[in-house]
Short mmCIF file of C-alpha atoms in Angstrom, two decimals:
data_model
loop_
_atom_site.label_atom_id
_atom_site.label_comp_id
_atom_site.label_asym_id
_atom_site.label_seq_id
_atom_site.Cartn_x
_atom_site.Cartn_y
_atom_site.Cartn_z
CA UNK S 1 1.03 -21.35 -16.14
CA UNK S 2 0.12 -19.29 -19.12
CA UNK S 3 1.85 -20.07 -22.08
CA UNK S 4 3.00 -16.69 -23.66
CA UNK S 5 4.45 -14.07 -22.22
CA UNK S 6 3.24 -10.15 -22.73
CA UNK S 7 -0.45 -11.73 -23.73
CA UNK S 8 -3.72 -11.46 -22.63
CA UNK S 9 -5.32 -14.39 -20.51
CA UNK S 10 -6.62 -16.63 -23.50
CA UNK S 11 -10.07 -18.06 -23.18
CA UNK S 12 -9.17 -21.04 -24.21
CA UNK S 13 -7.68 -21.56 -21.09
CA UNK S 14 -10.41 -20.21 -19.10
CA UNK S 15 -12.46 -22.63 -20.70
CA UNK S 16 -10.26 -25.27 -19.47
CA UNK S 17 -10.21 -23.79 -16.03
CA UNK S 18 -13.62 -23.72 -16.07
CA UNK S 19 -14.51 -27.50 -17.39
CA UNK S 20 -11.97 -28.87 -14.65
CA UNK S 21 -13.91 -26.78 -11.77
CA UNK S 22 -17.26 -28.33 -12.85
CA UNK S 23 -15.91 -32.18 -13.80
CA UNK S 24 -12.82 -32.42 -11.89
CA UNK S 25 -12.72 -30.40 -8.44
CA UNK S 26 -14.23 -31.36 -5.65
CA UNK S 27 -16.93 -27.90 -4.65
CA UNK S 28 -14.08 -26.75 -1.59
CA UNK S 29 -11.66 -27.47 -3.98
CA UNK S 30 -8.98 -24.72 -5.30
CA UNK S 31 -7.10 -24.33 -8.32
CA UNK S 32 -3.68 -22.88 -7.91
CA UNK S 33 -2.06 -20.48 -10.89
CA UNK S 34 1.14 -19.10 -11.52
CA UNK S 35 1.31 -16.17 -13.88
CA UNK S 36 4.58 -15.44 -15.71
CA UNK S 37 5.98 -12.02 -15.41
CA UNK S 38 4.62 -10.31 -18.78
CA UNK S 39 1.15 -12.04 -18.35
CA UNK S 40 -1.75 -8.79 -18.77
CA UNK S 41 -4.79 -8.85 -17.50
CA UNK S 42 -7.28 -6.43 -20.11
CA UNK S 43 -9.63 -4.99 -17.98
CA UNK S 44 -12.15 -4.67 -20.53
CA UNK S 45 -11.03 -7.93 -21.93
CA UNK S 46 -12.15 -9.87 -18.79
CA UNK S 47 -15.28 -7.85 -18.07
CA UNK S 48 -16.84 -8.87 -21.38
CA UNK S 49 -15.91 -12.55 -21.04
CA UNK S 50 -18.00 -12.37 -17.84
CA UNK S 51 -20.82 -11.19 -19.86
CA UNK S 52 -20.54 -13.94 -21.41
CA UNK S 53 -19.29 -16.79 -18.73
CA UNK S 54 -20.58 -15.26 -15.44
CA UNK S 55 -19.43 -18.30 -13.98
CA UNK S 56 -15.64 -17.52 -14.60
CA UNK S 57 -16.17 -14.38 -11.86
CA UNK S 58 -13.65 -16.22 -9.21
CA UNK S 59 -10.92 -17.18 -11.98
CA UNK S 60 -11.01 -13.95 -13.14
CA UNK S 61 -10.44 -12.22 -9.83
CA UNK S 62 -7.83 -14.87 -8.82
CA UNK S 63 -5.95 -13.95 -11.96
CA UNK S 64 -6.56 -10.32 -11.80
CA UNK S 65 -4.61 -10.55 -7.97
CA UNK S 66 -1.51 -12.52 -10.30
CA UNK S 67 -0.58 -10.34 -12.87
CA UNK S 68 1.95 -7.91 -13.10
CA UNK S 69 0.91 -5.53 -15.72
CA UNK S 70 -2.30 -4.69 -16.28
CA UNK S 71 -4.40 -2.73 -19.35
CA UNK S 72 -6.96 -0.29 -18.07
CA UNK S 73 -9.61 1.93 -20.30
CA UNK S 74 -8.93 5.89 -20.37
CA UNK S 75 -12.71 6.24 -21.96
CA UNK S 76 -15.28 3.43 -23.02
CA UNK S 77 -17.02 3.15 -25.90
CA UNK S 78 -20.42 4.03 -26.01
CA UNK S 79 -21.79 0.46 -26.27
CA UNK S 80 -19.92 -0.52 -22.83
CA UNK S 81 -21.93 -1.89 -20.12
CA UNK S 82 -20.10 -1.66 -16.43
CA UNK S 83 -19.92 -5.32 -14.95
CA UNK S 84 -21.27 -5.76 -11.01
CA UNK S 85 -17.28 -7.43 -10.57
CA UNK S 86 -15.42 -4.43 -11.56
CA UNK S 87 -14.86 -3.70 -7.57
CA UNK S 88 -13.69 -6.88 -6.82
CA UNK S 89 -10.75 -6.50 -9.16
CA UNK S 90 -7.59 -5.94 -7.16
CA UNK S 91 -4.21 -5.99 -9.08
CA UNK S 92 -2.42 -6.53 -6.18
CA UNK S 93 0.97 -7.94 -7.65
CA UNK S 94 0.78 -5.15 -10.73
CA UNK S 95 3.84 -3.23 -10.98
CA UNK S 96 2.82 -1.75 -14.22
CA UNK S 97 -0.83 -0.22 -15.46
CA UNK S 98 -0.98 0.68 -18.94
CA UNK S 99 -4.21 2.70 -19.75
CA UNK S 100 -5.40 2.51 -23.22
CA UNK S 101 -7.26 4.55 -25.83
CA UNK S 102 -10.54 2.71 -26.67
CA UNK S 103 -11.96 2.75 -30.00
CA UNK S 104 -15.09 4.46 -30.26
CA UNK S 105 -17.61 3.39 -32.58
CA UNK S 106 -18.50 4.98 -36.29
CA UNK S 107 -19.55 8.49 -35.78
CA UNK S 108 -18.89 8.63 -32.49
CA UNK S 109 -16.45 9.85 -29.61
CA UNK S 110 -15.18 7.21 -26.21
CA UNK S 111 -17.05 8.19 -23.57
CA UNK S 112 -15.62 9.66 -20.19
CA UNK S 113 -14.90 6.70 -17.68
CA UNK S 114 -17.56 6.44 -15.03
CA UNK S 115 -17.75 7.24 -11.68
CA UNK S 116 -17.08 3.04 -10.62
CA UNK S 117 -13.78 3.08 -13.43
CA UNK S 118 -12.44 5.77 -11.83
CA UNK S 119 -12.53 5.34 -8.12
CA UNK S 120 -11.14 1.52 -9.59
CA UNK S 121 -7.73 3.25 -10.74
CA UNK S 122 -6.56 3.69 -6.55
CA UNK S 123 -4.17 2.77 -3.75
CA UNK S 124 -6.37 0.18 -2.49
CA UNK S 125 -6.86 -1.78 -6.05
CA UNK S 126 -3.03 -1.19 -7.69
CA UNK S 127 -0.83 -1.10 -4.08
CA UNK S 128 2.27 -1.75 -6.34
CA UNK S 129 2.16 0.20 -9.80
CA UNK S 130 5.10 1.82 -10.04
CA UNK S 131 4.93 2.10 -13.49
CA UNK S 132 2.54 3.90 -15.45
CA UNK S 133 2.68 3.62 -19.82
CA UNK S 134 0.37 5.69 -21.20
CA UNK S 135 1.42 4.37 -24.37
CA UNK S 136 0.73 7.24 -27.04
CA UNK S 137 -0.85 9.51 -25.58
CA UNK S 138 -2.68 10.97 -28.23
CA UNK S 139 -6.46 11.13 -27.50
CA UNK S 140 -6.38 9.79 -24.18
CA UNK S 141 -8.65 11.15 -21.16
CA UNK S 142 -7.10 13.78 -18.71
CA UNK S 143 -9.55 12.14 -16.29
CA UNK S 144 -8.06 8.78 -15.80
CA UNK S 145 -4.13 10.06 -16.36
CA UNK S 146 -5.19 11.81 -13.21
CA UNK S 147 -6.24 9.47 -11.28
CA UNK S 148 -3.57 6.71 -12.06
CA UNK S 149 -0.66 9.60 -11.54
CA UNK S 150 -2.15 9.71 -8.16
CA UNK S 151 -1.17 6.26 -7.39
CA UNK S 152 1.38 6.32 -4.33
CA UNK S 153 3.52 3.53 -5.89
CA UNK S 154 3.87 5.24 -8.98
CA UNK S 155 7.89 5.48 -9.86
CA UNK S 156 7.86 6.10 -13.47
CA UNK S 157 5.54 7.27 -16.35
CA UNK S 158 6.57 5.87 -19.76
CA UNK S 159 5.45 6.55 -23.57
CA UNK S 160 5.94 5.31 -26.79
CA UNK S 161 9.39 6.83 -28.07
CA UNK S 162 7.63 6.24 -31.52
CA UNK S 163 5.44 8.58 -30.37
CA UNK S 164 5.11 11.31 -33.52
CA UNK S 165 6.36 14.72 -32.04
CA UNK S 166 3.74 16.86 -34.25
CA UNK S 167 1.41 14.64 -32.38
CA UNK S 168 1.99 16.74 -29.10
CA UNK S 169 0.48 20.42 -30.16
CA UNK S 170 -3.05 17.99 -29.84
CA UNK S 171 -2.24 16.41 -26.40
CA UNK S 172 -4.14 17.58 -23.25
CA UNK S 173 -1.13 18.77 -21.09
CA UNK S 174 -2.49 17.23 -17.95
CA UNK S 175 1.36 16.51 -16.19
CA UNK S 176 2.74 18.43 -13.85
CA UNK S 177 5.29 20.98 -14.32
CA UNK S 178 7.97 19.44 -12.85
CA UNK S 179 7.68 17.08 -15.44
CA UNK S 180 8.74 19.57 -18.32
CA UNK S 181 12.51 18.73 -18.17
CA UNK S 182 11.72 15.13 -18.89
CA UNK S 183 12.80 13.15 -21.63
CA UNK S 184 11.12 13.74 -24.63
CA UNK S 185 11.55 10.39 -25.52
CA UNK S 186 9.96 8.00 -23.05
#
């Protein structure tokens, strides 16, 4: 069980995962794990801890199949490498993706996802999302809003009522018209 709820998989306890696989567990061994409902799984969270701890690659999948929300890129940074587990990635209990602005660095703009991020956001990786937050959606890229509002399962699309309303002469109106009688407040 993870010990928080609404908080990204700590590495703490991947590190503990990990020492019990190697000491503990016999090599057909498996480790069981039960994810509380606001658990998230960062996308680009995980994929630079396998940089670092290729070895984690199964624990991460595992819990990447438990979670129920999930926080996916809408543009990398420059400096973002693309890890070879991306694909293997299936949020198959997610009932809600949330895609994110990414910082960029100094001087620079995010970069439009790549080809592998985008196929990612489909039917076949997120069978349940029926919720979509696009949090504020100030800055975010048309390219991946379009993709995850092509999700079958999606039910609802959700912002931040916070949201500031002078804000929206600067957003990229990528929703469909149907949309326009919406709330304007989430």
């Amino acid at each position: 069980d993870t010990n928080e709820d609404d908080e990204a998989t700590d590495t703490e306890m991947l590190e503990v995962v990990e020492r019990l696989r190697s000491s503990w567990l016999a090599p057909s061994g498996i480790i069981t794990f039960n994810c509380r409902p606001g658990v998230s799984f960062d996308v680009l969270i995980g994929l630079r801890r396998l940089g670092d701890c290729p070895s984690w690659a199964g624990t991460l999948t595992h819990l990447a199949s438990l979670v129920t929300r999930v926080q996916f890129p809408s543009a990398l940074a420059a400096s973002f490498s693309v890890s070879y587990l991306l694909p293997q990635l299936v949020f198959s209990r997610a009932e809600k993706l949330v895609l994110c602005n990414v910082a960029a660095s100094a001087g620079s703009e995010p970069l439009p996802l790549p080809d592998v991020f985008l196929s990612h956001i489909s039917d076949a990786h997120f069978p349940r999302v029926a919720t979509l937050d696009l949090y504020q959606v100030v800055g975010m890229r048309q390219e991946a809003v379009g993709k995850a509002l092509d999700l079958k399962s999606i039910r609802e699309v959700q912002f931040d009522k916070s949201f500031d309303q002078r804000a929206r002469l600067f957003v990229p109106f990528f929703f469909p018209h149907c949309l326009a009688t919406c709330s304007p407040t989430g």
